[in-house]
Structures are given as structure tokens and as C-alpha cells.
mmCIF file of C-alpha atoms in Angstrom:
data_model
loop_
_atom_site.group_PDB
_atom_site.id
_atom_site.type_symbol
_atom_site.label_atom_id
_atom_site.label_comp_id
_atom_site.label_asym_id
_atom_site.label_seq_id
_atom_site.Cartn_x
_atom_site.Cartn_y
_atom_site.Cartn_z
ATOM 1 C CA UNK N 27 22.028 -252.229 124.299
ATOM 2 C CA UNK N 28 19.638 -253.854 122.114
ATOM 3 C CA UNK N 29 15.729 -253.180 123.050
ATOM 4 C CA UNK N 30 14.582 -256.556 123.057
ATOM 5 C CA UNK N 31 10.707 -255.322 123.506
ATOM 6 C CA UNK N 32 10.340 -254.132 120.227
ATOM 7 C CA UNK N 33 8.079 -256.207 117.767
ATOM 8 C CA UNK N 34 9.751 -258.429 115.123
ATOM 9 C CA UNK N 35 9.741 -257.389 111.881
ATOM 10 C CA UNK N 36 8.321 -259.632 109.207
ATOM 11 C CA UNK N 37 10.511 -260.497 105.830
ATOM 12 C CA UNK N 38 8.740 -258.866 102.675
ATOM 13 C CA UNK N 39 7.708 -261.670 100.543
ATOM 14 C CA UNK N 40 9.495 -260.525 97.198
ATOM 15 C CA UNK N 41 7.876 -261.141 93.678
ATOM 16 C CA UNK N 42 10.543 -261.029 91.748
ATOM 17 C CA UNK N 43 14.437 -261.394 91.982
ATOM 18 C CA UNK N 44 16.806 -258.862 92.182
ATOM 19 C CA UNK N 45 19.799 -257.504 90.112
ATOM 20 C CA UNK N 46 22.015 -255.746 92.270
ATOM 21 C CA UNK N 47 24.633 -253.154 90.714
ATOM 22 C CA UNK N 48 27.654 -252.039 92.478
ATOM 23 C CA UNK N 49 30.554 -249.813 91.368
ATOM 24 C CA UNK N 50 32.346 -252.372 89.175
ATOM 25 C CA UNK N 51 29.841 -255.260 89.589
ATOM 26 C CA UNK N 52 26.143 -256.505 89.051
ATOM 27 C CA UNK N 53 24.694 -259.586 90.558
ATOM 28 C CA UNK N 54 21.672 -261.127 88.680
ATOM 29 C CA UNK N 55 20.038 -264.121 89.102
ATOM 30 C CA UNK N 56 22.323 -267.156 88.227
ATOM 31 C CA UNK N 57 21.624 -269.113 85.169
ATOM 32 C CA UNK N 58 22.179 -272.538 83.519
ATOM 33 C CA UNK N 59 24.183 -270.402 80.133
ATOM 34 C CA UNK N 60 26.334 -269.427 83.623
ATOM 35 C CA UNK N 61 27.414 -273.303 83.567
ATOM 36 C CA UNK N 62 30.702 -273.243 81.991
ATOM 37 C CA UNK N 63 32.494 -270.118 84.215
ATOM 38 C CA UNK N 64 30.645 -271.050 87.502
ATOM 39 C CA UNK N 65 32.196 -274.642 86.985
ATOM 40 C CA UNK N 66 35.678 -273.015 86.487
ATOM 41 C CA UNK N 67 35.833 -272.231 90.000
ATOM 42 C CA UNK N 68 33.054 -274.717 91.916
ATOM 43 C CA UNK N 69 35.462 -277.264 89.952
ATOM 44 C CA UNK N 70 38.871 -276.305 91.953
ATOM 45 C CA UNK N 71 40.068 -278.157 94.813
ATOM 46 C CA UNK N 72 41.283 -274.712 96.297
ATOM 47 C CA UNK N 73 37.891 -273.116 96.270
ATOM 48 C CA UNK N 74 36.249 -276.197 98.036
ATOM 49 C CA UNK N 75 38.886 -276.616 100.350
ATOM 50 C CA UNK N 76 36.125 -274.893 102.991
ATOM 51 C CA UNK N 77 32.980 -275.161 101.616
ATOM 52 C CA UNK N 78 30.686 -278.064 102.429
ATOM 53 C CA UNK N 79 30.661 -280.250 99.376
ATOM 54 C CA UNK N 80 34.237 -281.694 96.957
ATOM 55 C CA UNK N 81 34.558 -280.173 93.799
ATOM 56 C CA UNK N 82 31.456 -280.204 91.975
ATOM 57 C CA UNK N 83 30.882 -281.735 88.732
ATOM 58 C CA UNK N 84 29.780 -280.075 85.533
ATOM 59 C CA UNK N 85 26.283 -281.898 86.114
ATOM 60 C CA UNK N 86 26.178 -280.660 89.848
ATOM 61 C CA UNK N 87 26.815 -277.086 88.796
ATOM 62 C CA UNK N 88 24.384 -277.840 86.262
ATOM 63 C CA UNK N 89 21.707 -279.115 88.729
ATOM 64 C CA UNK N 90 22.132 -275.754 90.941
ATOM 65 C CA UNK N 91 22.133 -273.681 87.854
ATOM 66 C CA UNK N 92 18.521 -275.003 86.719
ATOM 67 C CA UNK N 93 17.191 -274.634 90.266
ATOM 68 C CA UNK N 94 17.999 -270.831 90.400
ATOM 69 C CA UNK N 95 16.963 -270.156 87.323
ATOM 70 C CA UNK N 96 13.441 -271.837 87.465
ATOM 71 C CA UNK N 97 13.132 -269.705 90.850
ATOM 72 C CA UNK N 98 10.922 -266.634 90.046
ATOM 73 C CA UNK N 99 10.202 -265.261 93.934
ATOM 74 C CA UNK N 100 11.915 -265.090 97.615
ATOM 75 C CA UNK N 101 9.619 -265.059 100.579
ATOM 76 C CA UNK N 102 8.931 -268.683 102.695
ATOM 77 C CA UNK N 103 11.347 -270.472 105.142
ATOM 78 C CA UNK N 104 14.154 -272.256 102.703
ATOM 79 C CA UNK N 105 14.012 -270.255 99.709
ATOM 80 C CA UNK N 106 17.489 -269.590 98.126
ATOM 81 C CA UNK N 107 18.766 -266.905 95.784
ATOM 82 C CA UNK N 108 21.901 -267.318 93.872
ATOM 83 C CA UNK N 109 23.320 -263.933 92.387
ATOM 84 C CA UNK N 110 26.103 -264.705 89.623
ATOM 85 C CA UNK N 111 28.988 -262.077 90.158
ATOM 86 C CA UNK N 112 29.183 -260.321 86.511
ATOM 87 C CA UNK N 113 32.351 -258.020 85.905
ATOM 88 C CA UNK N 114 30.983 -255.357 84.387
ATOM 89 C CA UNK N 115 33.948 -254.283 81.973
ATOM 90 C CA UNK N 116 34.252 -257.636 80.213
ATOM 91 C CA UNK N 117 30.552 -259.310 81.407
ATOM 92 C CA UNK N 118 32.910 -261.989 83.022
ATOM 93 C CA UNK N 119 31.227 -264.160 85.678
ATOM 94 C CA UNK N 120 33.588 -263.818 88.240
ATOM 95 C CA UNK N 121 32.239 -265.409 91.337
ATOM 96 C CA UNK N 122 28.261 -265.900 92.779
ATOM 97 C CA UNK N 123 26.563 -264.813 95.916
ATOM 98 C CA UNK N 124 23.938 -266.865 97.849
ATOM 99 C CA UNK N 125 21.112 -265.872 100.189
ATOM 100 C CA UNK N 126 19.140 -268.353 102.001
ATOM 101 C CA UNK N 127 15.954 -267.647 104.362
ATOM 102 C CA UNK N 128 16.322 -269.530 107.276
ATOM 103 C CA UNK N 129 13.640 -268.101 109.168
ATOM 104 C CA UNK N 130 10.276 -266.023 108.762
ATOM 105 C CA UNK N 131 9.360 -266.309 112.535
ATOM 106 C CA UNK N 132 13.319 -264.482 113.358
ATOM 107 C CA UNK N 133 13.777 -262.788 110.175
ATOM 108 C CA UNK N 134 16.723 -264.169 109.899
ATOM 109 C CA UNK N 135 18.916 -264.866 106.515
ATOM 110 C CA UNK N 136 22.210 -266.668 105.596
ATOM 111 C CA UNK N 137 24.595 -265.347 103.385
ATOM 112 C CA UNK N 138 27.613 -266.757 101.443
ATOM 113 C CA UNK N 139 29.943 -266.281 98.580
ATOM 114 C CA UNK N 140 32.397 -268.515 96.318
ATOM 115 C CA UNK N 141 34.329 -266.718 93.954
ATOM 116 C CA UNK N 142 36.993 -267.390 91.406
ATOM 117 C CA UNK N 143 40.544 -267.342 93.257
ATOM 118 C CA UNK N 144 41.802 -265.838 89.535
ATOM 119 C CA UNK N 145 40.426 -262.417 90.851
ATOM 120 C CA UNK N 146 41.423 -262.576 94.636
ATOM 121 C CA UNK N 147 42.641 -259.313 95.950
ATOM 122 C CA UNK N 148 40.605 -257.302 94.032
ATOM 123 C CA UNK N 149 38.026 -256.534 96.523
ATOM 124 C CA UNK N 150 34.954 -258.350 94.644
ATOM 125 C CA UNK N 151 33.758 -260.397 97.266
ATOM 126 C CA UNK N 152 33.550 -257.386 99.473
ATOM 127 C CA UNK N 153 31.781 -254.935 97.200
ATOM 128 C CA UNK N 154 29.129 -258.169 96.462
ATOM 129 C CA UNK N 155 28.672 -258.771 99.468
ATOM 130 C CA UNK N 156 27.901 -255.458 100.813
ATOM 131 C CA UNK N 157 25.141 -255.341 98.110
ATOM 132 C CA UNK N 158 23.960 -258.306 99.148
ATOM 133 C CA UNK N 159 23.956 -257.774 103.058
ATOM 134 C CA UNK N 160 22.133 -254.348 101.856
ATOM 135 C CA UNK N 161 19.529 -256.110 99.995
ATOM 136 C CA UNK N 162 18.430 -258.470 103.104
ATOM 137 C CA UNK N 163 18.225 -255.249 105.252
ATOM 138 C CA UNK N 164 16.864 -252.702 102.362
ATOM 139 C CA UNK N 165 14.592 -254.922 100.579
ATOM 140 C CA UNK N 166 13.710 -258.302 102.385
ATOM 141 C CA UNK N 167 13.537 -256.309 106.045
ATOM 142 C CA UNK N 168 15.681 -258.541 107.869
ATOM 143 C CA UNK N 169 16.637 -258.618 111.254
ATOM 144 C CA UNK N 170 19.439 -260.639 111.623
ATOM 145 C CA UNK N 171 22.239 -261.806 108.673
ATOM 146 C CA UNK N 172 24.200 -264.975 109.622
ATOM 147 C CA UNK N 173 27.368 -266.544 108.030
ATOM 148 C CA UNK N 174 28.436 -270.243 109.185
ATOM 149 C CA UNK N 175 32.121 -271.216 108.105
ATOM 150 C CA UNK N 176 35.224 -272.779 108.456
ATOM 151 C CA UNK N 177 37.086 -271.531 111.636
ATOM 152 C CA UNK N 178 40.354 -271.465 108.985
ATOM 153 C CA UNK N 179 38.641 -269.558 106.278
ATOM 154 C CA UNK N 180 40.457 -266.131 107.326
ATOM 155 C CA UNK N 181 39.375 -264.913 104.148
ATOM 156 C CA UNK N 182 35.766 -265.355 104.967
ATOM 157 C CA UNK N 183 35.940 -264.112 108.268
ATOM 158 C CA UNK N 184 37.621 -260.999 107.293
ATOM 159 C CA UNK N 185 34.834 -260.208 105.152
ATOM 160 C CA UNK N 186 32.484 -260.964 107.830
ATOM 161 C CA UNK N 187 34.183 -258.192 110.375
ATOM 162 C CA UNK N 188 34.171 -255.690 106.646
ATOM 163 C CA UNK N 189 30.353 -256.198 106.810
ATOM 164 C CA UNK N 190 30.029 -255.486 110.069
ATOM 165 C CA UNK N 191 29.506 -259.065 111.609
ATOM 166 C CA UNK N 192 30.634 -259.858 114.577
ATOM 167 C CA UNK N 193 31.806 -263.496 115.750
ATOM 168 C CA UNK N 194 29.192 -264.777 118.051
ATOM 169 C CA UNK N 195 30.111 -268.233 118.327
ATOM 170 C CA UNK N 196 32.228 -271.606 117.944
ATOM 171 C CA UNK N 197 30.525 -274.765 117.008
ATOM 172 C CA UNK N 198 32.952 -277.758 118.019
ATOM 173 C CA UNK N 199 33.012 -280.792 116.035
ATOM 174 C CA UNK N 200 29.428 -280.327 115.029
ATOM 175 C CA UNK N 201 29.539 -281.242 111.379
ATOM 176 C CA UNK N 202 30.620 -284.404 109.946
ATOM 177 C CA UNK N 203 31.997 -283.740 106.192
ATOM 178 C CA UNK N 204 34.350 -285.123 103.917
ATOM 179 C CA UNK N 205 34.811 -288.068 106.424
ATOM 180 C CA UNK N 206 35.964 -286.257 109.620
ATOM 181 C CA UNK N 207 34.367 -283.640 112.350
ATOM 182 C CA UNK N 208 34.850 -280.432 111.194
ATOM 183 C CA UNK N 209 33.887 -277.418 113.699
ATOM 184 C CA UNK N 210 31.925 -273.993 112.339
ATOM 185 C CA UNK N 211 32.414 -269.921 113.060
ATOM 186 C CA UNK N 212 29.206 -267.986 113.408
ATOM 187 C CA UNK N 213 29.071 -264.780 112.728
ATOM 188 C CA UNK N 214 26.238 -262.231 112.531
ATOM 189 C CA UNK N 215 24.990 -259.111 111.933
ATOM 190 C CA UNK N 216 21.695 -257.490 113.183
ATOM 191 C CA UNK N 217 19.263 -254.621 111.669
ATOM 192 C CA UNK N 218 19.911 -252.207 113.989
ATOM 193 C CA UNK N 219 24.047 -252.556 114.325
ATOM 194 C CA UNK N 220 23.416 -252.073 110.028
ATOM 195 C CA UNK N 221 21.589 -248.936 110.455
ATOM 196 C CA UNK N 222 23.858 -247.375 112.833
ATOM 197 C CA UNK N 223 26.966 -247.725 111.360
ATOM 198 C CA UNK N 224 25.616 -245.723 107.672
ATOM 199 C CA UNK N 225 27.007 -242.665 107.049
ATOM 200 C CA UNK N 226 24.771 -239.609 107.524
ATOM 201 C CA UNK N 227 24.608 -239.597 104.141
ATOM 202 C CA UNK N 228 23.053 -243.247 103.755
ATOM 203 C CA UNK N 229 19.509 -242.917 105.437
ATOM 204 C CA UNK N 230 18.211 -245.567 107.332
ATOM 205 C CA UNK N 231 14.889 -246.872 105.218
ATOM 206 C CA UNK N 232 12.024 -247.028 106.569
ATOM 207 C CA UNK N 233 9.976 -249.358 108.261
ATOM 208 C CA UNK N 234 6.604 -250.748 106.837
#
């Protein structure tokens, strides 16, 4: 059982934004000279089928791309970072990775991920996302990581359960989106469900 009396942890205000490296990956800030890949895939009508917005536009891609890149820190209530998704053995954006502060008072952080279906099944969004659920813990001292999605996004929500989110709740008919109610799956993780399930050989870090 969680121990509810201990004190909240505070997010550490970061100065700079991260590049991430996994095995076959590394996520770096997303940039406007990412326009024409990420626009490959924000384009398709099967990658937007759940997300919140239609296919995006080459400007609208645009727009995002210039408001990550002119972001330089990560610390205050409704900060974003967008991490493109580089394929390391051909530099090939293949997808991008969000994290969104949601609060400073909870600690709390959204993540999310869109990635080209041309590399589905390749275990991409997983190995991302890992890195990126790691960073929030590691780095921005985190309490709690949330995910909000569409209850028929299996996809998603198998990558949830792979980072070790459970499914807390069921929002009915709560959002109204591309002219109908559409309902959302939350699913979360907290710190201390993170740090138990590491290997012995991943040490927990530590406080400040």
C-alpha cells in the first residue's frame, strides 16, 4: 500500500532539454527542418484516427514545429516537450514523443506518442517511451505519469500496461471532438510502482 504521509516531491525545474538515447533510437528536441517527415505521418488519416485533432496540415505541423524548437527549458505548469524519434541507422525521423507538465503542486506529467505506422511492429514506440517515462521519474522527479486515450486505441493501451501503467479509469462521453462525444482511458503510473519494478541492477536514484 502506498504511504500517503510522505511529503510530495517537487518537479526539478530543467534548464535545458534533453536528448534521450536508447538502443536503436535517440529522441532530441523536435525541430521545424523535422517538418517534412513529421508531416508524413501527422498527415495520415490512420494515425489521427485517435488522436484529438484531423490530419494536420503542413502549416499546423509547421506551427508545432516552431513552438518546440523556440522552447529552451521545462519546469512551470503547461510546459511541453516534443522529442522527435530519430532512427539511429539511417537518422530517419520515425515518430515523436510528447511530455506535458500538468501539475507542479502533484508532480504530475502526461505523456504521449504518434509514430509513423510505416515502422509498426518494430517495437519503437516502446523503447521511446520507456526513455521517456524514465526521464519524468530520473530527471524531472515526478510522482505520477498519466496517459489519456481512446478506449479503442489497443495499441496505446498495450504500451501503457509495457510501461507499467495501470488503467485507473473510464471517462464517458466527456470530450466532444470531431463532431460527436467521444469517451477517454486513463491510465497511470506512480514513482514508487517505477522504482519497484527495476531490476536489481537498475538503482533507484536518489532523492534531492
Amino acid at each position: 500500500m502506498y504511504a500517503y504521509h510522505h511529503p510530495a516531491p517537487a518537479l526539478r525545474a530543467q534548464r535545458s532539454l534533453p536528448t534521450l538515447r536508447t538502443e536503436r533510437l535517440t529522441l532530441r528536441p523536435a525541430v521545424v527542418a523535422d517538418l517534412d517527415a513529421v508531416h508524413a505521418y501527422r498527415s495520415r488519416e490512420d494515425v489521427c484516427r485517435y488522436l484529438l485533432h484531423e490530419p494536420l496540415s503542413r502549416e499546423r505541423v509547421e506551427a508545432k514545429l516552431v513552438a518546440s524548437e523556440k522552447r529552451s527549458t521545462l519546469g512551470e505548469k503547461g510546459d511541453t516537450l516534443l522529442l522527435a524519434v530519430v532512427r539511429d541507422e539511417d537518422g530517419v525521423v520515425v515518430g515523436d514523443v510528447e511530455l506535458d507538465i500538468t501539475s507542479l503542486d502533484a508532480a504530475t506529467v502526461e505523456i504521449g506518442w504518434v509514430f509513423s505506422p510505416d515502422v509498426a511492429g518494430r517495437g519503437y514506440a516502446t523503447e521511446a517511451a520507456v526513455a521517456l517515462r524514465d526521464y519524468a521519474f530520473e530527471t524531472l522527479n515526478a510522482h505520477r505519469i498519466v496517459a489519456q486515450l481512446h478506449p479503442d486505441n489497443t495499441a496505446s493501451a498495450r504500451l501503457c500496461e509495457r510501461l507499467g501503467m495501470r488503467h485507473e479509469a473510464l471517462h464517458r462521453a466527456d470530450l466532444w471532438i470531431k463532431g460527436h462525444w467521444e469517451d477517454t482511458s486513463i491510465y497511470a503510473v506512480l514513482r514508487h510502482e517505477w522504482a519497484e519494478s527495476l531490476t536489481p541492477a537498475e538503482p533507484v536514484p536518489a532523492r534531492e
